[in-house]
Coordinates of C-alpha atoms and ligand atoms in Angstrom, one line a residue:
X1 CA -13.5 22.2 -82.8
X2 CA -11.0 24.6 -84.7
X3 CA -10.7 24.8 -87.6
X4 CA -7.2 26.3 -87.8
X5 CA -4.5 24.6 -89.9
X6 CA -1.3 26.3 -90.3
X7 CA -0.4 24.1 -92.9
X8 CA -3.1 25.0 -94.8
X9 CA -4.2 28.5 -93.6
X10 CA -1.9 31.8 -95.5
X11 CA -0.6 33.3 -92.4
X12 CA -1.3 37.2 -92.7
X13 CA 0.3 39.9 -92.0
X14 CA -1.2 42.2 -88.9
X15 CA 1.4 44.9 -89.3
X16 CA 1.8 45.4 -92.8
X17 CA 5.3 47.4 -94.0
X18 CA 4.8 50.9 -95.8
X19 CA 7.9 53.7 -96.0
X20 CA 6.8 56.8 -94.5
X21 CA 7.9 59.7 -95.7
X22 CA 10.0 61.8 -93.1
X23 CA 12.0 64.1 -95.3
X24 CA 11.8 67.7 -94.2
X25 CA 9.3 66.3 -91.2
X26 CA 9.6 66.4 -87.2
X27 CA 10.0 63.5 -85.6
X28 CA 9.8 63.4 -82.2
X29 CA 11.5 60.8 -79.1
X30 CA 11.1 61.3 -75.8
X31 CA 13.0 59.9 -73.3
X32 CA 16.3 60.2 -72.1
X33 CA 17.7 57.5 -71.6
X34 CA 19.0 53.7 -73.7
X35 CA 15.9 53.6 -75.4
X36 CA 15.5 57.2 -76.3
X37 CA 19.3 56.6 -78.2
X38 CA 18.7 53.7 -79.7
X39 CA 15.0 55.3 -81.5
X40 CA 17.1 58.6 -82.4
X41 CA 20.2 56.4 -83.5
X42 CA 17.8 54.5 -85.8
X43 CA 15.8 57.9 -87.3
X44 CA 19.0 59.9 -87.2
X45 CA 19.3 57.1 -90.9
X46 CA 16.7 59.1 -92.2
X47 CA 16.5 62.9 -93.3
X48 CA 13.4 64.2 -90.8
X49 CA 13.9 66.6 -88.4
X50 CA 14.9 65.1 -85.1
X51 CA 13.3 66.4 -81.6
X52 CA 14.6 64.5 -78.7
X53 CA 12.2 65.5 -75.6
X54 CA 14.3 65.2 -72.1
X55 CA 14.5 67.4 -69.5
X56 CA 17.7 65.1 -67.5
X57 CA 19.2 63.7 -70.9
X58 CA 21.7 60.4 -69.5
X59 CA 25.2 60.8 -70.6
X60 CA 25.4 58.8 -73.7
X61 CA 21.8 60.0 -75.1
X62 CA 23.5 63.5 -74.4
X63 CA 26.8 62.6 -76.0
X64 CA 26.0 61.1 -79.0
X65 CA 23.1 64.3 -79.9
X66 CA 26.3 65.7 -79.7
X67 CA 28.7 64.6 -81.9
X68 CA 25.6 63.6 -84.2
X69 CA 24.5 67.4 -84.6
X70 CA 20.9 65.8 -82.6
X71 CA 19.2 69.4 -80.6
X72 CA 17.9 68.0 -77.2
X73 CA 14.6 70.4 -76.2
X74 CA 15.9 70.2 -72.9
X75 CA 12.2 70.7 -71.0
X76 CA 9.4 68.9 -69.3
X77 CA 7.4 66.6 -71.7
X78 CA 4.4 68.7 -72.7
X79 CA 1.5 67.7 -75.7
X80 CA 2.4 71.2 -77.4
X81 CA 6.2 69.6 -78.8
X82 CA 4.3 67.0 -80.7
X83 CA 1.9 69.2 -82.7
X84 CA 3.8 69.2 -86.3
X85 CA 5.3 65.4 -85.9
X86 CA 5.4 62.9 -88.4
X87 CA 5.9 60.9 -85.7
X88 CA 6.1 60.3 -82.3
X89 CA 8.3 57.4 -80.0
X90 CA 7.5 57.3 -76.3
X91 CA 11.1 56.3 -75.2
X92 CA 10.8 56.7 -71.6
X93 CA 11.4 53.0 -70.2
X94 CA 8.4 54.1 -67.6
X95 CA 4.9 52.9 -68.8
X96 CA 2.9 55.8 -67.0
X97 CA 4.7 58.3 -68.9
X98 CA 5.0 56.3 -72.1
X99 CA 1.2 55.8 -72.0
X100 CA 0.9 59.6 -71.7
X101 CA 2.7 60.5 -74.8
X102 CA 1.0 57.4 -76.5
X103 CA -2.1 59.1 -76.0
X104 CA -1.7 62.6 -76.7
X105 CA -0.1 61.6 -80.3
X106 CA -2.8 59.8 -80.7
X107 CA -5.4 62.8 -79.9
X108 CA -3.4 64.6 -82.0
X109 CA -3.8 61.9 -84.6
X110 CA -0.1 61.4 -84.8
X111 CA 1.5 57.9 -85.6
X112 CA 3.2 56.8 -82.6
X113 CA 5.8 54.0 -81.6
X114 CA 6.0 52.8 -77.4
X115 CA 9.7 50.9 -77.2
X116 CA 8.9 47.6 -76.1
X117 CA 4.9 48.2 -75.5
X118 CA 3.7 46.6 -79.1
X119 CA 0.1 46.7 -77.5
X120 CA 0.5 50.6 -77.4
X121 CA 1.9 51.4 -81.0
X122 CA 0.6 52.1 -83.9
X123 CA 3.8 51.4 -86.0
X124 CA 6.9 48.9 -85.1
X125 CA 10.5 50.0 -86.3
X126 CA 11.9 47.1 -88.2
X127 CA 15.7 45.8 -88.7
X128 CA 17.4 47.9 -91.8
X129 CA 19.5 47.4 -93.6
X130 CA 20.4 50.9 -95.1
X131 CA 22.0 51.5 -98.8
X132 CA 19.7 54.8 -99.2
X133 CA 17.9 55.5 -101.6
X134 CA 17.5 51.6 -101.1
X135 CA 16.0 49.9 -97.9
X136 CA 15.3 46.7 -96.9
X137 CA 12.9 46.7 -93.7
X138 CA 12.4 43.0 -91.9
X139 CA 9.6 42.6 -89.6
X140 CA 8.5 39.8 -87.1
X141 CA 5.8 41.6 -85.2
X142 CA 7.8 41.1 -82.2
X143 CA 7.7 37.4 -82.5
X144 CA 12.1 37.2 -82.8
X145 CA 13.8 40.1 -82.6
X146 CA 16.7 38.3 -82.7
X147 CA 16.0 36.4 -86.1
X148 CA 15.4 40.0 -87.5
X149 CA 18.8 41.0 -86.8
X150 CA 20.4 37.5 -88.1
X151 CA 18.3 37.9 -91.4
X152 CA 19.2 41.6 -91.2
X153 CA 22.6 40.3 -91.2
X154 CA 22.8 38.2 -94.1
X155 CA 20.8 40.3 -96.4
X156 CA 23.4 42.9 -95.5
X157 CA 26.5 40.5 -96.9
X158 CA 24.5 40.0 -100.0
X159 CA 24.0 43.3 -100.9
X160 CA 27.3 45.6 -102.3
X161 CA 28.2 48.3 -100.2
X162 CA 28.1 51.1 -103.0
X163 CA 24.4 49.7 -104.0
X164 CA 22.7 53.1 -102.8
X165 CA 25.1 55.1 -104.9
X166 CA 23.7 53.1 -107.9
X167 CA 20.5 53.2 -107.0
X168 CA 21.0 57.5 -107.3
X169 CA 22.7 56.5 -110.4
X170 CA 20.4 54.8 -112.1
X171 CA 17.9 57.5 -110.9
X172 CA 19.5 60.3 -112.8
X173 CA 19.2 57.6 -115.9
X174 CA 15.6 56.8 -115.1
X175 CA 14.0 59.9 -117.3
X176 CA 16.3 59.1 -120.4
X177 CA 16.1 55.9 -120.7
X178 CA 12.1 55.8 -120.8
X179 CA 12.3 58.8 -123.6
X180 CA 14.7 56.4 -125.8
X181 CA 14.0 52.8 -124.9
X182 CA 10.6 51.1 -125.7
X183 CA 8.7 49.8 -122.4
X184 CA 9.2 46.2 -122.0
X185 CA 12.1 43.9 -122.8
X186 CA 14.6 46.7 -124.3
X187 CA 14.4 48.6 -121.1
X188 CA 14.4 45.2 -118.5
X189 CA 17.4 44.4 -120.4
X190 CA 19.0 47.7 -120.0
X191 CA 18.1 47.9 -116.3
X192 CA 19.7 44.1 -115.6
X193 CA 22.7 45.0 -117.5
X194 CA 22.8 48.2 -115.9
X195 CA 22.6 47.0 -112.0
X196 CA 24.6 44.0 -112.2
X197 CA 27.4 44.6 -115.3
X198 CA 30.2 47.0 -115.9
X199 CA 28.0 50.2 -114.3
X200 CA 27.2 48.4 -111.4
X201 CA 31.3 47.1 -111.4
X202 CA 33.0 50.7 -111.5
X203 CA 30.1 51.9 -109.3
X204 CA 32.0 49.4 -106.9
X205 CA 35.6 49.9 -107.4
X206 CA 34.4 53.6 -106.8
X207 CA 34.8 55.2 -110.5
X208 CA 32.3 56.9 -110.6
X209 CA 33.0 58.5 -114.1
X210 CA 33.4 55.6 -115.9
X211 CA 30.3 54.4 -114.8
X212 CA 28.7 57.0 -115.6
X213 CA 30.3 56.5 -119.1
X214 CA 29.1 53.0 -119.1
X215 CA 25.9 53.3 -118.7
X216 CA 25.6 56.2 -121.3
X217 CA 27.6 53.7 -123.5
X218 CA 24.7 50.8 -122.8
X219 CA 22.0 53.9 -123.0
X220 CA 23.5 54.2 -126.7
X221 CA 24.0 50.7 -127.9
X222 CA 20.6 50.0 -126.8
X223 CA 20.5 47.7 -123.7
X224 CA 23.2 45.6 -126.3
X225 CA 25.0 43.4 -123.5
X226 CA 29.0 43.1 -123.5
X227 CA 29.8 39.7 -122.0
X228 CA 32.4 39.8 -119.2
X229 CA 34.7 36.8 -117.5
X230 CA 35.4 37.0 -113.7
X231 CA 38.4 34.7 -112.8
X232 CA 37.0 33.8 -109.2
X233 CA 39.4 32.0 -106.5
X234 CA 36.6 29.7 -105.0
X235 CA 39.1 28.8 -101.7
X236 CA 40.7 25.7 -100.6
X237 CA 37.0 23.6 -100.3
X238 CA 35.2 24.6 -97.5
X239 CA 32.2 26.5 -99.0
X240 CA 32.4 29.4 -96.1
X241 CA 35.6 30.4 -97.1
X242 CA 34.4 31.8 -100.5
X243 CA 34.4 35.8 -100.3
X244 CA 31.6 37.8 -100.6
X245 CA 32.5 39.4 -103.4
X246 CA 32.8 35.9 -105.0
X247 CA 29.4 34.8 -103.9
X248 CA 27.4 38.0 -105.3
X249 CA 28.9 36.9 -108.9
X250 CA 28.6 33.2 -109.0
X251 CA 24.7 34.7 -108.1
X252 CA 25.0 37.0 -111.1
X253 CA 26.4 34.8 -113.5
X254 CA 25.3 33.0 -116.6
X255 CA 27.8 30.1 -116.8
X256 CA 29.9 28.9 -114.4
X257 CA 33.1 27.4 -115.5
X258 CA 35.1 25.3 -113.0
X259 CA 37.7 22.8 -112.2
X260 CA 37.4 19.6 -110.9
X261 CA 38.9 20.9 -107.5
X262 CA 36.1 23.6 -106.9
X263 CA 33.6 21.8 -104.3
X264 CA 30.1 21.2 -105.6
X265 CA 28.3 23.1 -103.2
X266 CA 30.3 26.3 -104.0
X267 CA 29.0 25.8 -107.3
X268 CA 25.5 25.0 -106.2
X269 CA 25.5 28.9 -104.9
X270 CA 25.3 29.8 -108.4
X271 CA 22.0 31.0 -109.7
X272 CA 19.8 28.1 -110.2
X273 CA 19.5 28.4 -113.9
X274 CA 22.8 29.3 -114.8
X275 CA 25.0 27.2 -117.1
X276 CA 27.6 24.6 -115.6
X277 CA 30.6 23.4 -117.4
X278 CA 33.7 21.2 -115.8
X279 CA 36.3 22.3 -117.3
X280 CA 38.9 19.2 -115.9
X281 CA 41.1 19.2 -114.5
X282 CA 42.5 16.6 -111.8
X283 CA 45.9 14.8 -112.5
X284 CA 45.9 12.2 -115.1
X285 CA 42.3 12.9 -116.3
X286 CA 41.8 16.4 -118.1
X287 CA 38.9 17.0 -119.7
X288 CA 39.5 20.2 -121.5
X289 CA 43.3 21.3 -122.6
X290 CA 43.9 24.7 -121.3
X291 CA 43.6 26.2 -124.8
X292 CA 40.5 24.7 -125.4
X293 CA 39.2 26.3 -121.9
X294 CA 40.6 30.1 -123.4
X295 CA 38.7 29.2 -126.6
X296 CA 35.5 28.9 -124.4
X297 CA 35.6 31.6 -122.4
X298 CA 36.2 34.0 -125.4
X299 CA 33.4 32.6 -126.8
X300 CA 30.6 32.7 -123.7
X301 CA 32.4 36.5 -123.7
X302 CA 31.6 37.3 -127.3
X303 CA 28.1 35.7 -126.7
X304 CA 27.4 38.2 -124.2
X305 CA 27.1 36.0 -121.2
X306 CA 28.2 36.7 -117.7
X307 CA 30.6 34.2 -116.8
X308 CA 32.5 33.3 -113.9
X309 CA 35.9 31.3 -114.1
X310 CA 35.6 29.2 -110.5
X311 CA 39.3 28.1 -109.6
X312 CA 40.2 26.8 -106.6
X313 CA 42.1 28.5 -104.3
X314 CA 43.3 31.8 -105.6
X315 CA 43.2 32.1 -109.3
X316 CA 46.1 33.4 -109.8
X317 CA 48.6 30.8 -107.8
X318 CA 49.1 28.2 -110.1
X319 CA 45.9 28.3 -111.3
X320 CA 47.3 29.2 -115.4
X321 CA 45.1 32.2 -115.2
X322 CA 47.5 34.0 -116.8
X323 CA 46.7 31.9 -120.0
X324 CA 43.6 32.7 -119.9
X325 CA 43.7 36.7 -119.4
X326 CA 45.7 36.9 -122.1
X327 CA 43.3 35.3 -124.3
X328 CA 40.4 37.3 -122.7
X329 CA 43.2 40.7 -123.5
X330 CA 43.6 39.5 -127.1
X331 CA 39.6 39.4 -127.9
X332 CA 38.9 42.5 -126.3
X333 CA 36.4 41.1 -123.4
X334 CA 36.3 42.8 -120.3
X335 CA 37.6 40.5 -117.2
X336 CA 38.5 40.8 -113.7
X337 CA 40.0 38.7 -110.7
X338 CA 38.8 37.7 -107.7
X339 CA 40.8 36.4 -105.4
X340 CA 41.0 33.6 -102.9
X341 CA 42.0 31.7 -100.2
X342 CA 44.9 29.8 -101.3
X343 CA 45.7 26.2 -99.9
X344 CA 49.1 26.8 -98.4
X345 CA 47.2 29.2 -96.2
X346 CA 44.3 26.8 -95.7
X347 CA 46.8 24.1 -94.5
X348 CA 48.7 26.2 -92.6
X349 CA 45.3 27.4 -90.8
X350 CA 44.6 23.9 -90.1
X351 CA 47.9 23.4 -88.7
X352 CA 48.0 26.3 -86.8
X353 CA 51.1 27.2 -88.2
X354 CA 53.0 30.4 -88.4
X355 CA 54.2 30.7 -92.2
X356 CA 56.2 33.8 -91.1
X357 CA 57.8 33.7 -87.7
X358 CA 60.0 36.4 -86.0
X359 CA 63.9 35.4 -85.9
X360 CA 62.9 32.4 -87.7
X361 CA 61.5 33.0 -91.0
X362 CA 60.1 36.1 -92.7
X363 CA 60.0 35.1 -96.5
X364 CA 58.0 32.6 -98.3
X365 CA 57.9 30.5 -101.6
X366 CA 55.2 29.2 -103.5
X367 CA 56.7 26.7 -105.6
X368 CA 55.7 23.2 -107.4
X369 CA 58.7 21.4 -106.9
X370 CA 58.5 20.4 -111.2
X371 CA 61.2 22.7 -111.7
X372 CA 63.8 21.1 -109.4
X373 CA 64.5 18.2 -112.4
X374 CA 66.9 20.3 -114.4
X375 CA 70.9 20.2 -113.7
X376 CA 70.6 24.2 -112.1
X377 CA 68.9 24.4 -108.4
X378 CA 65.9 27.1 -109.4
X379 CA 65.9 30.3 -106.7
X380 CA 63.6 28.9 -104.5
X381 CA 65.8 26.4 -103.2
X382 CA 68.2 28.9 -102.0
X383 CA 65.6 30.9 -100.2
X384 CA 64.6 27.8 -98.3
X385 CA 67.9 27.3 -96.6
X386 CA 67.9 30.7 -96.2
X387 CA 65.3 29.8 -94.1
X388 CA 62.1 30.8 -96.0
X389 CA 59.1 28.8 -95.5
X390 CA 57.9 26.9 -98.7
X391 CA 54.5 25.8 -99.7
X392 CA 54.3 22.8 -102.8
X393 CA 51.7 22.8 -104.6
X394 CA 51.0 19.3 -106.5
X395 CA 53.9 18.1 -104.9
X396 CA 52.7 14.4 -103.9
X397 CA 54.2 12.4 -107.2
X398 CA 57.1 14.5 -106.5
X399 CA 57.9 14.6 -102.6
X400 CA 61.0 12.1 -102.7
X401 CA 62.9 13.8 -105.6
X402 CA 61.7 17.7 -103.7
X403 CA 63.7 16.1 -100.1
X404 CA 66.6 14.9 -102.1
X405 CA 67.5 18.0 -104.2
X406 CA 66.3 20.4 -101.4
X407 CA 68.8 18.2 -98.9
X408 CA 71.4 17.7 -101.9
X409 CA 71.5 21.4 -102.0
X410 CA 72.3 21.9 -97.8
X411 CA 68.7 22.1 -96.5
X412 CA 69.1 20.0 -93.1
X413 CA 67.4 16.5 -93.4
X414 CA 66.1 17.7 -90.0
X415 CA 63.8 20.3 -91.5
X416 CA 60.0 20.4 -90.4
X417 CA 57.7 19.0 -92.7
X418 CA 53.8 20.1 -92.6
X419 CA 51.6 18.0 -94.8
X420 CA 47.6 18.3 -95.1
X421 CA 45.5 16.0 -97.3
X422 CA 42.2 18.3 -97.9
X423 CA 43.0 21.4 -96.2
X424 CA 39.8 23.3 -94.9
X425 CA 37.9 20.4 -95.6
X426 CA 35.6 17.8 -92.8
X427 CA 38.0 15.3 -94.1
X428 CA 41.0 16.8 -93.5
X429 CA 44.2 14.9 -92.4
X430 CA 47.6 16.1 -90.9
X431 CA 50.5 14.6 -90.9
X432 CA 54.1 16.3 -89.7
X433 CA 57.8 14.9 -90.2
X434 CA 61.1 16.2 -91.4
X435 CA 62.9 16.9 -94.9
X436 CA 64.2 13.2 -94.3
X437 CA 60.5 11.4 -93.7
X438 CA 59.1 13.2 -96.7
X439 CA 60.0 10.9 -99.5
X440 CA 57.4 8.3 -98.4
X441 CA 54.8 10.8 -98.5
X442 CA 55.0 9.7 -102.3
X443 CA 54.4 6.3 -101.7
X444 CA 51.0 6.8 -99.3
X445 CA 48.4 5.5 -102.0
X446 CA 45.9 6.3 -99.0
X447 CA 45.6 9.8 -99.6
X448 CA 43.4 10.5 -102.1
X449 CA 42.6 14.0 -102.0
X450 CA 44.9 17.1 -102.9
X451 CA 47.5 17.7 -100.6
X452 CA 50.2 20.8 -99.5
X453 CA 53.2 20.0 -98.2
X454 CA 54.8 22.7 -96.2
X455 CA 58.1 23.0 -95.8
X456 CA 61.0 24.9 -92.9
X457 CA 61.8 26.3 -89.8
X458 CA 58.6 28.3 -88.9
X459 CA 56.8 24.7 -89.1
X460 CA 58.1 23.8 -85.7
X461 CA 55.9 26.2 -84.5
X462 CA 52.7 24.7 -85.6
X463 CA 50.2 22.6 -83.6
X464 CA 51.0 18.8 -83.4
X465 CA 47.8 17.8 -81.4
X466 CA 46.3 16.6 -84.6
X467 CA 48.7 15.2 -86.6
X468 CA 50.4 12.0 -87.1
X469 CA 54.0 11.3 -88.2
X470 CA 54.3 11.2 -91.8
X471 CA 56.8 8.6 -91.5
X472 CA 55.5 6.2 -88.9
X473 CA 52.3 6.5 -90.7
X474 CA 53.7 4.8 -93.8
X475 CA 54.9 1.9 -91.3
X476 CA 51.8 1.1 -89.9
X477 CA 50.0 1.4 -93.1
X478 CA 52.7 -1.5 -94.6
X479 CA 52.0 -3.7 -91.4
X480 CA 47.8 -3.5 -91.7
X481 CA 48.5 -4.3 -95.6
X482 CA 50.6 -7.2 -94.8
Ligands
LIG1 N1 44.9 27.8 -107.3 C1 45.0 26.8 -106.3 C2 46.1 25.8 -106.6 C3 45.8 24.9 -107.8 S1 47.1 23.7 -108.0 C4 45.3 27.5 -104.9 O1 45.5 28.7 -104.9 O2 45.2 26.8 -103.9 C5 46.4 22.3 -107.2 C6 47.2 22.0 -106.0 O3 46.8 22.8 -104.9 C7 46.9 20.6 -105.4 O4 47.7 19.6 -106.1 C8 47.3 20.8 -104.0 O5 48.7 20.8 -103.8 C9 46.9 22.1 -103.7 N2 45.5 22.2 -103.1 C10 44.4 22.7 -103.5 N3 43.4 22.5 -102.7 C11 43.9 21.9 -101.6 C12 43.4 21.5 -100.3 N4 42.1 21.6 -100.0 N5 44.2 20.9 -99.5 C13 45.5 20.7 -99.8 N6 46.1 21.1 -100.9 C14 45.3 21.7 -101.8

């Protein structure tokens, strides 16, 4: 009987990952053809020598040695080219010949790779990702190539583009900071601060100097760690249209401070132990007034914590981030914005609908509709029968006085009307009408969920497969509830 349990059993690794060291080395491919390109492709990412072995180089193989500065030793494989490798890959597609090189590396006690033989090499190449100095190598000993690359893939969004230039960086730090911090938490402190705060920031937006003048700054103050507030558009709802940029915070941060609109499970991406606070706030039930929300975040700031401002949508349509800079300004604590997907362009995603459209309309308002109570029409209004597409935000409570004034003012009543109830979302619901239906969008108590009503010409373009009238909607519902 066995006695093998996988449950039980550590699996173990039979090719265990090292980095080999290849600078100033040969390394040698022979082949000359797909599989030759792709083995010099992958080692041209490293500094060794290359020496591609093919007598009858294909095309492409030819080409890119090329363009890539790649000599080809354009003669007959022979043992003698492999004498001062590093390493050797049999690229030939044939096995006899692969099985030659295989062996005289191996007489010759060189490391050598067979492409697609894993019984005849003594090394596997793995999927990289490549931010050099840094390198993340994934293996699977053959067993799914493919789930290599799609974990290649994702550890490649994670990671910021500019994270081998502060990996040198931090290098050129490395000797300093052991002569004037103490071993243990100083220096861990210094580090973290140093890869994931304002260093690693400017390091990103491509200032070098300044973060070069950061880090001396931290180097200085001791590891001491400035708090920071990023304002961070978190999208319409759907958790997959969060940016990258937005993700690799809310995984940084210490707090996370959102509104009740921001989806739970984009806040669930947030670092495990990280701080949460809801910070309100849904119509009729706020649970922080907006200064009381400035107050915090200068606070966490001046506490030195890493904070990120989730809002949803972009943060700065209608999202009263500029409240809450200006607070952040005033106390002298470092902020930035993020932006996000905002829900008129969710909605008009989901409707498939053209928000500019050639001859039609090319301008386009962001608006609430609030400001159409006083006795003046505000500018928007006249952009819209100029024929500019508008997008209302919070306009529900608001839709039948929005119709009135907009068709008060000249607006046809015979306007398109685009309305969606949870853009982005599973649950989302479409509705379409005209400037004349619109006022009984106000009276549908069966939509519960934040809705964008969009509004002129270029919304007879969109996509009525999905959508029911607005109007006849609100008839059916009054005949079920009667
Ligand atoms: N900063 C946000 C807007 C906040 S104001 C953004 O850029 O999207 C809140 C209003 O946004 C809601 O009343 C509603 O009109 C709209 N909204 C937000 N999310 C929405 C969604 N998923 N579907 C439809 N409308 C949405």
């Amino acid at each position: 009987m066995s006695t093998f349990n996988p449950s039980i059993a550590p699996a173990r690794l039979n090719a265990f990952p090292i980095f080999a060291k290849v600078e100033g080395r040969v390394v040698v491919i022979v082949g000359d053809g797909d599989e030759a390109l792709a083995k010099t492709r992958l080692m041209a990412q490293s500094s060794a020598e290359l020496r591609v072995i093919s007598a009858a180089p294909e095309a492409e193989l030819a080409d890119w040695a090329e363009a890539n500065g790649v000599a080809i030793v354009r003669q007959a494989y022979e043992p003698a080219l492999l004498t001062d490798a590093a390493l050797v890959f049999a690229a030939t597609g044939e096995l006899d010949r692969d099985a030659a090189v295989v062996a005289d590396a191996r007489s010759l006690k060189i490391a050598v790779n067979a492409v697609d033989r894993p019984e005849l090499c003594d090394f596997f190449t793995p999927a990289l990702v490549n931010r050099a100095p840094v390198a993340v190598a994934i293996g699977t000993e053959g067993a799914g190539p493919v789930l290599a690359q799609m974990i290649r893939a994702r550890i490649d969004q994670m990671l910021s583009p500019q994270l081998g230039v502060l990996a040198q960086l931090a290098a050129s730090y490395r000797d300093a900071v052991e002569k004037l911090l103490p071993k243990g938490v100083a220096r861990r402190r210094f580090w973290k601060e140093f890869f994931t705060g304002e260093t690693a920031r400017n390091v990103d937006a491509g200032d070098l100097s300044s973060a070069r003048r950061t880090a001396s700054r931290l180097l200085r103050e001791r590891g001491a760690v400035p708090g920071h507030v990023a304002l961070v558009g978190a999208g319409p709802g759907a958790e997959d249209l969060l940016t990258l940029r937005a993700h690799r915070l809310l995984m940084e941060a210490d707090v996370i401070v959102h509104d009740a609109l921001v989806p739970e499970a984009v806040i669930a991406m947030g670092r495990r132990d990280a701080e949460r606070i809801a910070a309100g706030k849904r119509k009729g039930c706020h649970s922080k007034t907006q200064s009381e929300i400035n107050a915090l975040l200068v606070e966490l700031g001046h506490a030195g914590k890493r904070v990120v401002r989730l809002k949803s949508g972009d943060p700065l349509v209608f999202g009263r981030a500029g409240e809450e800079m200006a607070a952040l300004r005033d106390a002298g604590i470092s902020y930035e914005v993020v932006p996000g997907v905002t829900a008129a362009f969710a909605a008009a995603a989901d409707f498939e609908l053209p928000l500019t459209l050639r001859g039609v309309s090319s301008s386009m308002v962001f608006t609430t509709g609030h400001d159409l109570k006083g006795a003046t029409l505000p500018d928007w209004a006249r952009l819209a029968i100029d024929g500019a597409t508008v997008a209302v935000y919070m306009g529900r409570s608001i839709a039948a006085e929005v119709a009135e004034r907009l068709i008060a003012a000249g607006l046809s009543p015979d306007t398109a009307v685009a309305v969606v109830e949870n853009a982005s979302l599973k649950s989302k619901r479409l509705f379409h009408g005209t400037l004349a239906d619109l006022p009984s969008l106000q009276e549908r108590t069966d939509l519960t969920g934040p809705v964008m009503t969009i509004i002129g010409d270029a919304v007879a373009g969109a996509n009525f497969d999905r959508s029911t009238a607005l109007y006849r909607a609100l008839a059916f519902q009054e005949e079920i509830s009667r």
